[in-house]
């Protein structure tokens, strides 16, 4: 990739580059109205599409997981099924609220006198089975395995015999309703008066020749989320990432110093496969920041560090993978080192491309695309907000320099995206660098839907035609530097050019 905001050369060649994408606004869930204050617990902290792209999950600082589904899912089964039925239909993915559940609660570790926040750090989708959805969610210490499925809510039809129906040569008289004697269904009687019950439960002497049995009828379906397993007490430090294996049976969880391997079916045991903790903690020089399994090779995974390096390890080499197979690290330019060099070099997120050959990494200033067959340097570097370099002192003073931004790739691997400040996110391709502001859309078509309880992402949804956006607080080059608003979390649809991104408590959807 090569072009605006990018350095270096990488796949594909410029001649094969697709035309630049034209981005448009699609939807927003949970947007604030003017003057409304956002509660801390409502701020979105994780976003993840499932492999089909039919479902989207978000997690927030209040420990909730909210699920959305594509609007075509229920009518056609999936978007692919819809497209097979009518190739002339051309739509961008649209989503609707599906359900939500409380995944984590605040806890207190009495042994360490430590409060454990309920904030959701990561969400990962697992393989579906029997029309049920499965996903993993984690806070700082505990991982949970959830099953979300539809259950039929059954209602019993009226059990009463029609009071107006004639029986034999007579009918049920109104006097039977006030009789002090209650007739039982078997023809007997009781001295206890039944007048306080509905007349439908009063029977004439001898009973009816026949009795209608109650009938169970299905009225509607309800989504139920059940926690299948809890994986806990395996991390001394905060969990920063989880990742499913392509074998569908195992996953990893990583904290600052260790990576553990789990079996989905076993919650009381895990295997420590990476341990970078030194014998003396004073000798600690770097920590693990993110980890992810290879998309197709179940024996390979990569993890990044606070020193800006990415290590690729092979589980077949050793049970404890402290020695890496490959290491990707950009060489430092002579004379460029400063007080902030190591801080801004720390990698906050890594993602494998679907082809498994490329790894995308995000440090504070840049996106880097790596080829796993070339360790010497990245094949492309994308400058996200280079204009902030003169302001590193200010960023350090207000702790913004420690913000951790996500990154993502398109399904075809031709575009990459990441967030920035002032709720901006940037999309890079071969010959393009597009900046969009998630929360600023001047022309809106508002569609109200039924309101829901507080702390809900579904209280309001709107559709928008985007024509452009103003950017308050811009510098002389037109770049924004409002550090109070930041777009940390975003995800790319696996098969469509559609991006979901979070600004505070709002979920914004864009398509191209």
Coordinates of C-alpha atoms in Angstrom, one line a residue:
X1 CA 0.0 0.0 0.0
X2 CA 1.3 3.4 -0.9
X3 CA -0.2 6.8 -1.1
X4 CA -1.4 9.7 1.0
X5 CA -0.3 9.4 4.6
X6 CA 1.7 6.2 3.8
X7 CA 5.3 5.4 3.4
X8 CA 7.0 2.4 1.9
X9 CA 5.8 0.0 -0.7
X10 CA 3.5 -2.9 -0.2
X11 CA 0.8 -5.1 -1.7
X12 CA -1.0 -4.5 -3.9
X13 CA 0.9 -2.6 -6.7
X14 CA -0.4 0.8 -7.5
X15 CA -1.6 -0.3 -10.9
X16 CA -4.0 -2.8 -9.2
X17 CA -5.2 -0.3 -6.6
X18 CA -9.0 0.0 -6.4
X19 CA -10.5 3.5 -6.7
X20 CA -10.8 5.5 -3.5
X21 CA -13.8 4.7 -1.3
X22 CA -16.5 7.3 -1.0
X23 CA -17.7 7.1 2.6
X24 CA -21.3 7.8 3.7
X25 CA -23.0 7.9 7.0
X26 CA -25.4 5.0 7.7
X27 CA -26.7 4.8 11.3
X28 CA -26.1 5.8 14.9
X29 CA -27.3 4.2 18.0
X30 CA -27.5 5.9 21.4
X31 CA -26.5 9.3 20.3
X32 CA -26.6 12.1 22.9
X33 CA -29.0 15.0 22.5
X34 CA -27.8 18.5 23.0
X35 CA -26.8 19.2 26.6
X36 CA -27.1 15.5 27.7
X37 CA -24.3 14.3 29.9
X38 CA -22.9 10.9 29.3
X39 CA -22.6 8.5 32.2
X40 CA -19.2 6.8 32.7
X41 CA -20.8 3.4 32.6
X42 CA -22.3 4.0 29.2
X43 CA -19.0 4.6 27.4
X44 CA -18.3 1.9 24.8
X45 CA -15.1 0.0 25.4
X46 CA -15.1 -2.8 22.8
X47 CA -16.6 -3.5 19.4
X48 CA -16.5 -6.8 17.4
X49 CA -18.2 -8.1 14.2
X50 CA -18.8 -11.9 14.0
X51 CA -17.2 -13.8 11.1
X52 CA -20.4 -13.6 8.9
X53 CA -20.9 -9.9 9.5
X54 CA -24.5 -10.5 10.4
X55 CA -24.0 -9.7 14.1
X56 CA -22.2 -6.9 15.9
X57 CA -21.4 -6.8 19.7
X58 CA -20.4 -3.8 21.8
X59 CA -19.2 -3.8 25.4
X60 CA -19.2 -0.8 27.8
X61 CA -17.6 0.4 31.0
X62 CA -20.7 -0.7 32.9
X63 CA -20.1 -4.3 32.1
X64 CA -22.9 -4.7 29.6
X65 CA -22.7 -6.4 26.2
X66 CA -25.2 -5.2 23.6
X67 CA -25.9 -7.2 20.4
X68 CA -27.0 -5.9 17.1
X69 CA -28.1 -7.9 14.0
X70 CA -28.3 -7.2 10.3
X71 CA -31.8 -6.1 9.2
X72 CA -31.8 -8.8 6.6
X73 CA -31.0 -11.7 8.9
X74 CA -34.5 -12.6 10.1
X75 CA -36.1 -12.2 6.7
X76 CA -33.5 -14.0 4.6
X77 CA -31.3 -15.9 7.0
X78 CA -28.3 -13.8 6.0
X79 CA -27.3 -11.1 3.6
X80 CA -25.7 -13.7 1.3
X81 CA -28.9 -15.6 1.1
X82 CA -30.7 -12.3 0.2
X83 CA -28.2 -11.5 -2.6
X84 CA -28.6 -15.0 -4.1
X85 CA -32.4 -14.4 -4.4
X86 CA -32.0 -11.0 -6.0
X87 CA -28.7 -10.0 -7.5
X88 CA -30.1 -6.6 -8.4
X89 CA -30.4 -5.6 -4.7
X90 CA -27.5 -3.5 -3.7
X91 CA -27.5 -2.4 -0.1
X92 CA -25.1 -1.5 2.6
X93 CA -25.3 -3.4 5.9
X94 CA -27.8 -2.0 8.3
X95 CA -28.2 -3.1 11.8
X96 CA -30.9 -3.1 14.5
X97 CA -30.8 -3.7 18.2
X98 CA -31.1 -7.4 19.1
X99 CA -30.6 -7.8 22.9
X100 CA -28.3 -6.9 25.8
X101 CA -27.1 -8.5 29.0
X102 CA -25.0 -7.7 32.0
X103 CA -21.8 -9.6 31.5
X104 CA -19.6 -8.4 34.4
X105 CA -20.3 -6.8 37.8
X106 CA -17.8 -4.8 39.9
X107 CA -15.9 -7.1 42.2
X108 CA -13.4 -6.7 45.1
X109 CA -10.3 -8.8 45.6
X110 CA -10.0 -9.1 49.3
X111 CA -6.6 -10.7 49.2
X112 CA -5.1 -7.9 47.3
X113 CA -7.5 -5.1 48.5
X114 CA -8.1 -4.3 44.9
X115 CA -11.3 -3.2 43.2
X116 CA -12.0 -5.0 39.9
X117 CA -13.9 -2.8 37.4
X118 CA -16.8 -4.3 35.4
X119 CA -15.5 -2.6 32.2
X120 CA -15.5 -4.9 29.2
X121 CA -12.0 -4.9 27.7
X122 CA -12.6 -7.2 24.8
X123 CA -15.3 -9.2 23.1
X124 CA -14.7 -12.1 20.7
X125 CA -17.3 -14.2 18.8
X126 CA -17.1 -17.9 18.8
X127 CA -18.5 -20.5 16.4
X128 CA -22.3 -20.6 16.2
X129 CA -24.2 -23.8 16.8
X130 CA -27.9 -24.8 16.6
X131 CA -28.9 -21.2 15.7
X132 CA -27.4 -20.0 19.0
X133 CA -24.7 -17.3 19.3
X134 CA -21.6 -17.8 21.4
X135 CA -19.1 -15.1 22.5
X136 CA -16.4 -14.4 25.0
X137 CA -16.2 -11.2 27.0
X138 CA -13.6 -10.2 29.5
X139 CA -12.9 -7.5 32.1
X140 CA -9.5 -7.0 33.8
X141 CA -9.5 -10.4 35.6
X142 CA -12.4 -12.7 34.5
X143 CA -13.4 -14.1 31.1
X144 CA -16.9 -15.3 30.5
X145 CA -18.4 -17.6 27.8
X146 CA -21.9 -16.6 26.8
X147 CA -24.6 -18.4 24.8
X148 CA -27.4 -16.3 23.4
X149 CA -30.4 -18.1 21.9
X150 CA -34.0 -17.7 21.1
X151 CA -36.4 -19.4 23.5
X152 CA -40.1 -19.8 22.6
X153 CA -42.3 -18.2 25.2
X154 CA -45.3 -20.5 25.4
X155 CA -48.8 -19.4 26.6
X156 CA -51.6 -21.8 27.7
X157 CA -54.8 -21.2 25.9
X158 CA -58.0 -20.6 27.9
X159 CA -58.6 -23.7 30.0
X160 CA -62.3 -23.0 30.5
X161 CA -65.3 -24.6 28.8
X162 CA -67.4 -22.1 27.0
X163 CA -70.1 -21.0 29.5
X164 CA -72.6 -20.4 26.7
X165 CA -72.3 -23.8 25.2
X166 CA -75.4 -26.0 25.6
X167 CA -74.9 -29.3 27.4
X168 CA -77.5 -32.0 26.7
X169 CA -81.0 -30.5 26.8
X170 CA -80.0 -27.6 29.1
X171 CA -77.4 -25.0 29.5
X172 CA -75.3 -23.5 32.3
X173 CA -77.6 -21.2 34.2
X174 CA -76.5 -18.1 35.9
X175 CA -77.7 -19.5 39.2
X176 CA -74.9 -22.0 39.2
X177 CA -72.5 -19.2 39.5
X178 CA -73.9 -18.1 42.8
X179 CA -74.6 -21.5 44.2
X180 CA -72.9 -22.2 47.6
X181 CA -71.9 -25.6 46.4
X182 CA -69.0 -25.9 44.0
X183 CA -69.1 -28.8 41.5
X184 CA -65.9 -30.5 40.8
X185 CA -64.8 -31.7 37.4
X186 CA -65.2 -35.4 38.4
X187 CA -68.9 -34.8 39.2
X188 CA -68.4 -34.6 43.0
X189 CA -69.0 -31.5 45.0
X190 CA -67.5 -29.4 47.8
X191 CA -69.0 -27.4 50.5
X192 CA -66.5 -24.7 49.9
X193 CA -68.2 -22.0 47.8
X194 CA -66.6 -21.4 44.4
X195 CA -68.5 -18.2 43.8
X196 CA -65.3 -16.1 44.0
X197 CA -63.9 -17.9 41.0
X198 CA -64.8 -17.4 37.4
X199 CA -68.1 -19.0 36.4
X200 CA -66.1 -21.1 33.9
X201 CA -64.8 -23.2 36.7
X202 CA -68.3 -24.2 38.0
X203 CA -69.7 -27.4 36.6
X204 CA -73.3 -28.8 36.6
X205 CA -74.1 -31.9 38.5
X206 CA -72.6 -35.0 36.9
X207 CA -70.0 -32.9 35.0
X208 CA -69.8 -32.4 31.3
X209 CA -69.9 -35.3 28.8
X210 CA -66.5 -34.1 27.5
X211 CA -63.9 -31.8 28.8
X212 CA -61.7 -29.6 26.7
X213 CA -58.0 -29.9 27.6
X214 CA -55.8 -26.8 27.8
X215 CA -53.8 -26.2 24.6
X216 CA -50.2 -24.7 24.6
X217 CA -49.7 -22.2 21.9
X218 CA -46.4 -20.4 21.0
X219 CA -46.9 -16.7 21.0
X220 CA -43.4 -15.2 20.6
X221 CA -39.7 -15.8 21.0
X222 CA -37.4 -14.3 23.6
X223 CA -33.6 -13.9 23.5
X224 CA -32.0 -15.4 26.5
X225 CA -28.3 -15.0 27.4
X226 CA -26.7 -17.6 29.6
X227 CA -23.2 -17.7 31.0
X228 CA -21.9 -21.1 30.1
X229 CA -18.4 -20.9 31.7
X230 CA -16.3 -18.5 33.8
X231 CA -12.5 -18.5 33.3
X232 CA -11.0 -16.8 36.3
X233 CA -8.0 -16.7 38.7
X234 CA -5.4 -17.1 35.9
X235 CA -4.1 -13.6 35.6
X236 CA -2.2 -11.5 38.2
X237 CA -2.3 -8.5 35.9
X238 CA -5.0 -6.8 33.8
X239 CA -6.2 -8.8 30.8
X240 CA -5.6 -6.7 27.7
X241 CA -6.7 -9.1 24.9
X242 CA -8.4 -12.4 24.1
X243 CA -8.4 -14.3 20.8
X244 CA -10.1 -17.4 19.4
X245 CA -8.1 -20.1 17.7
X246 CA -9.1 -21.3 14.2
X247 CA -9.6 -24.8 15.6
X248 CA -12.8 -23.6 17.3
X249 CA -11.7 -25.3 20.6
X250 CA -9.2 -23.0 22.2
X251 CA -8.4 -19.4 22.9
X252 CA -5.7 -17.3 24.5
X253 CA -5.9 -14.5 27.1
X254 CA -3.0 -12.1 27.6
X255 CA -2.1 -9.7 30.4
X256 CA 1.0 -7.5 30.8
X257 CA 3.4 -10.4 31.4
X258 CA 1.8 -13.7 30.5
X259 CA -0.3 -15.3 27.8
X260 CA -2.5 -18.3 28.7
X261 CA -4.0 -21.0 26.5
X262 CA -7.5 -22.2 27.3
X263 CA -9.9 -24.9 26.1
X264 CA -13.4 -23.6 25.8
X265 CA -14.8 -26.6 27.5
X266 CA -12.4 -26.4 30.5
X267 CA -12.7 -23.4 32.8
X268 CA -10.6 -24.4 35.8
X269 CA -7.3 -25.0 34.0
X270 CA -5.2 -23.1 31.5
X271 CA -1.7 -23.5 30.2
X272 CA 0.9 -20.6 30.4
X273 CA 2.5 -20.4 27.0
X274 CA 4.3 -17.1 27.3
X275 CA 5.9 -15.6 30.4
X276 CA 8.0 -12.5 30.1
X277 CA 8.2 -11.8 33.9
X278 CA 11.8 -11.4 35.0
X279 CA 13.2 -12.9 38.1
X280 CA 13.6 -9.4 39.5
X281 CA 10.8 -7.0 38.6
X282 CA 13.3 -4.2 38.6
X283 CA 14.7 -5.7 35.4
X284 CA 11.4 -5.4 33.6
X285 CA 11.8 -3.4 30.4
X286 CA 8.7 -4.2 28.3
X287 CA 5.2 -5.6 28.7
X288 CA 2.8 -7.4 26.5
X289 CA 0.2 -5.1 25.0
X290 CA -1.9 -7.3 22.6
X291 CA -2.1 -10.8 21.3
X292 CA -3.9 -12.6 18.5
X293 CA -4.1 -16.0 16.9
X294 CA -3.3 -16.5 13.2
X295 CA -6.6 -16.7 11.3
X296 CA -5.9 -20.1 9.7
X297 CA -2.9 -21.7 11.3
X298 CA -3.9 -22.9 14.8
X299 CA -0.3 -23.3 15.9
X300 CA 0.7 -19.7 15.3
X301 CA 0.0 -16.5 17.2
X302 CA 1.5 -13.0 17.5
X303 CA 1.9 -10.6 20.4
X304 CA 3.0 -7.0 20.6
X305 CA 5.0 -5.2 23.2
X306 CA 5.4 -1.8 24.8
X307 CA 8.7 -1.4 22.9
X308 CA 7.1 -1.5 19.5
X309 CA 8.0 -5.0 18.6
X310 CA 5.8 -7.9 17.3
X311 CA 6.7 -11.5 18.0
X312 CA 5.4 -14.4 16.1
X313 CA 5.5 -17.7 18.0
X314 CA 4.8 -21.4 17.0
X315 CA 3.1 -23.6 19.5
X316 CA 4.8 -26.7 17.9
X317 CA 8.3 -25.6 19.0
X318 CA 7.9 -25.7 22.7
X319 CA 5.3 -25.9 25.5
X320 CA 6.6 -22.5 26.8
X321 CA 7.0 -20.1 23.9
X322 CA 9.3 -17.6 25.5
X323 CA 11.5 -17.8 22.3
X324 CA 9.9 -16.3 19.3
X325 CA 10.0 -17.6 15.7
X326 CA 10.1 -14.2 14.2
X327 CA 10.3 -10.7 15.5
X328 CA 9.1 -7.5 13.6
X329 CA 10.6 -4.2 14.8
X330 CA 11.3 -1.0 12.9
X331 CA 14.8 0.3 13.3
X332 CA 15.2 3.6 15.1
X333 CA 16.5 6.4 12.9
X334 CA 19.9 7.7 14.2
X335 CA 19.5 10.9 16.2
X336 CA 15.8 10.7 16.5
X337 CA 15.5 9.4 20.0
X338 CA 13.8 11.6 22.6
X339 CA 12.1 11.3 26.0
X340 CA 8.8 10.3 24.3
X341 CA 10.3 7.7 21.8
X342 CA 9.5 4.6 23.8
X343 CA 6.1 5.9 24.9
X344 CA 4.8 6.5 21.4
X345 CA 6.4 3.3 20.1
X346 CA 4.3 1.2 22.3
X347 CA 1.8 -0.9 20.2
X348 CA -1.8 -0.7 21.4
X349 CA -3.4 -3.2 19.0
X350 CA -2.5 -5.7 16.3
X351 CA -4.7 -7.5 13.8
X352 CA -4.0 -10.3 11.3
X353 CA -5.3 -9.7 7.8
X354 CA -7.7 -12.4 6.6
X355 CA -5.0 -13.9 4.3
X356 CA -2.8 -14.5 7.4
X357 CA 0.2 -13.1 5.7
X358 CA 0.0 -9.5 6.9
X359 CA -0.2 -8.0 10.4
X360 CA -1.5 -4.5 11.1
X361 CA -0.2 -2.7 14.2
X362 CA -1.1 0.6 15.8
X363 CA 1.3 2.7 17.9
X364 CA 0.5 6.2 19.1
X365 CA 1.5 8.0 15.9
X366 CA 1.2 5.5 13.1
X367 CA -0.3 2.4 11.6
X368 CA 2.2 -0.1 10.2
X369 CA 1.5 -3.0 7.9
X370 CA 3.9 -6.0 8.2
X371 CA 4.5 -8.9 5.9
X372 CA 5.3 -12.0 8.1
X373 CA 7.9 -13.0 5.5
X374 CA 9.8 -9.8 6.0
X375 CA 11.0 -8.9 9.4
X376 CA 13.3 -6.0 8.6
X377 CA 10.7 -3.3 8.1
X378 CA 7.0 -2.7 7.6
X379 CA 5.7 -2.8 4.0
X380 CA 3.7 0.4 4.6
X381 CA 3.5 3.1 7.3
X382 CA 0.4 5.3 7.6
X383 CA 0.8 8.6 9.5
X384 CA -2.4 8.9 11.6
X385 CA -1.8 12.3 13.4
X386 CA 1.8 13.3 12.7
X387 CA 0.7 16.9 13.3
X388 CA 0.6 16.1 17.1
X389 CA 4.3 15.6 17.3
X390 CA 5.0 19.2 18.4
X391 CA 2.4 18.7 21.1
X392 CA 3.8 15.6 22.8
X393 CA 4.6 17.5 26.0
X394 CA 1.0 18.6 26.3
X395 CA -0.2 15.1 25.5
X396 CA 2.1 13.7 28.2
X397 CA 0.9 16.2 30.8
X398 CA -2.8 15.3 30.3
X399 CA -2.0 11.5 29.9
X400 CA -3.4 11.4 26.3
X401 CA -0.1 10.0 25.1
X402 CA -1.1 6.8 26.9
X403 CA -4.4 6.4 25.0
X404 CA -4.8 3.0 23.3
X405 CA -6.3 3.1 19.8
X406 CA -7.7 0.1 18.0
X407 CA -7.0 -0.7 14.4
X408 CA -8.8 -2.8 11.7
X409 CA -8.5 -4.1 8.1
X410 CA -11.0 -4.5 5.4
X411 CA -11.9 -8.1 4.5
X412 CA -10.0 -7.8 1.2
X413 CA -7.0 -6.4 2.9
X414 CA -6.9 -3.3 0.7
X415 CA -7.8 -0.7 3.3
X416 CA -7.0 -0.1 7.0
X417 CA -8.6 2.2 9.6
X418 CA -8.0 3.6 13.0
X419 CA -9.3 6.3 15.3
X420 CA -7.9 9.7 16.4
X421 CA -9.0 12.7 18.5
X422 CA -12.1 14.9 18.1
X423 CA -14.0 11.6 17.3
X424 CA -12.2 11.3 14.0
X425 CA -11.2 8.1 12.3
X426 CA -8.9 7.7 9.3
X427 CA -9.1 5.2 6.5
X428 CA -6.1 4.5 4.4
X429 CA -5.8 2.6 1.1
X430 CA -3.3 2.4 -1.8
X431 CA -3.8 6.0 -3.0
X432 CA -6.1 7.5 -0.4
X433 CA -6.2 8.8 3.2
X434 CA -9.7 9.7 4.3
X435 CA -10.6 11.5 7.5
X436 CA -14.1 11.3 8.9
X437 CA -15.7 12.7 12.0
X438 CA -18.1 10.1 13.5
X439 CA -20.2 12.4 15.6
X440 CA -20.7 15.4 13.3
X441 CA -23.3 15.1 10.7
X442 CA -25.1 18.3 9.8
X443 CA -28.0 16.8 7.7
X444 CA -30.0 14.2 9.6
X445 CA -33.1 12.3 8.9
X446 CA -34.3 11.3 12.4
X447 CA -36.4 8.2 13.0
X448 CA -37.7 7.6 16.5
X449 CA -38.1 4.1 17.9
X450 CA -39.6 3.1 21.2
X451 CA -37.5 4.3 24.1
X452 CA -35.8 1.9 26.5
X453 CA -34.5 2.1 30.0
X454 CA -31.5 4.3 30.9
X455 CA -28.0 3.1 30.0
X456 CA -29.3 1.7 26.7
X457 CA -27.7 2.0 23.3
X458 CA -31.1 1.6 21.6
X459 CA -32.9 4.6 23.0
X460 CA -32.5 6.4 19.7
X461 CA -31.5 5.5 16.1
X462 CA -31.1 7.8 13.2
X463 CA -30.4 7.6 9.5
X464 CA -28.3 10.3 7.9
X465 CA -27.2 11.5 4.5
X466 CA -23.7 12.8 5.0
X467 CA -22.5 15.8 3.0
X468 CA -19.5 16.9 5.0
X469 CA -18.5 17.9 8.5
X470 CA -17.1 20.9 10.3
X471 CA -14.2 20.2 12.6
X472 CA -14.1 22.5 15.7
X473 CA -10.7 23.2 17.3
X474 CA -8.5 22.7 14.2
X475 CA -5.0 23.9 13.7
X476 CA -3.7 25.9 10.8
X477 CA -3.4 22.8 8.7
X478 CA -7.0 21.8 9.3
X479 CA -6.1 19.1 11.8
X480 CA -8.1 18.6 15.0
X481 CA -6.4 18.4 18.4
X482 CA -9.4 18.2 20.8
X483 CA -8.0 15.7 23.3
X484 CA -11.2 15.5 25.3
X485 CA -13.0 13.5 22.6
X486 CA -11.3 10.4 21.2
X487 CA -12.4 7.5 19.0
X488 CA -10.6 4.5 20.5
X489 CA -12.6 1.6 19.3
X490 CA -13.7 0.6 15.8
X491 CA -14.3 -2.6 13.7
X492 CA -14.5 -3.3 10.0
X493 CA -17.3 -5.5 8.5
X494 CA -15.7 -8.8 7.4
X495 CA -17.1 -8.8 3.9
X496 CA -18.4 -5.3 3.2
X497 CA -16.8 -1.8 3.2
X498 CA -18.6 -0.8 6.4
X499 CA -17.0 0.5 9.6
X500 CA -18.6 0.6 13.1
X501 CA -17.0 3.0 15.5
X502 CA -17.6 4.2 19.0
X503 CA -17.6 7.8 20.2
X504 CA -18.4 7.9 24.0
X505 CA -21.7 6.1 24.4
X506 CA -22.7 6.3 20.7
X507 CA -22.2 3.7 18.0
X508 CA -21.7 5.1 14.5
X509 CA -21.9 3.1 11.2
X510 CA -20.3 4.2 8.0
X511 CA -20.3 2.5 4.6
X512 CA -18.6 3.0 1.2

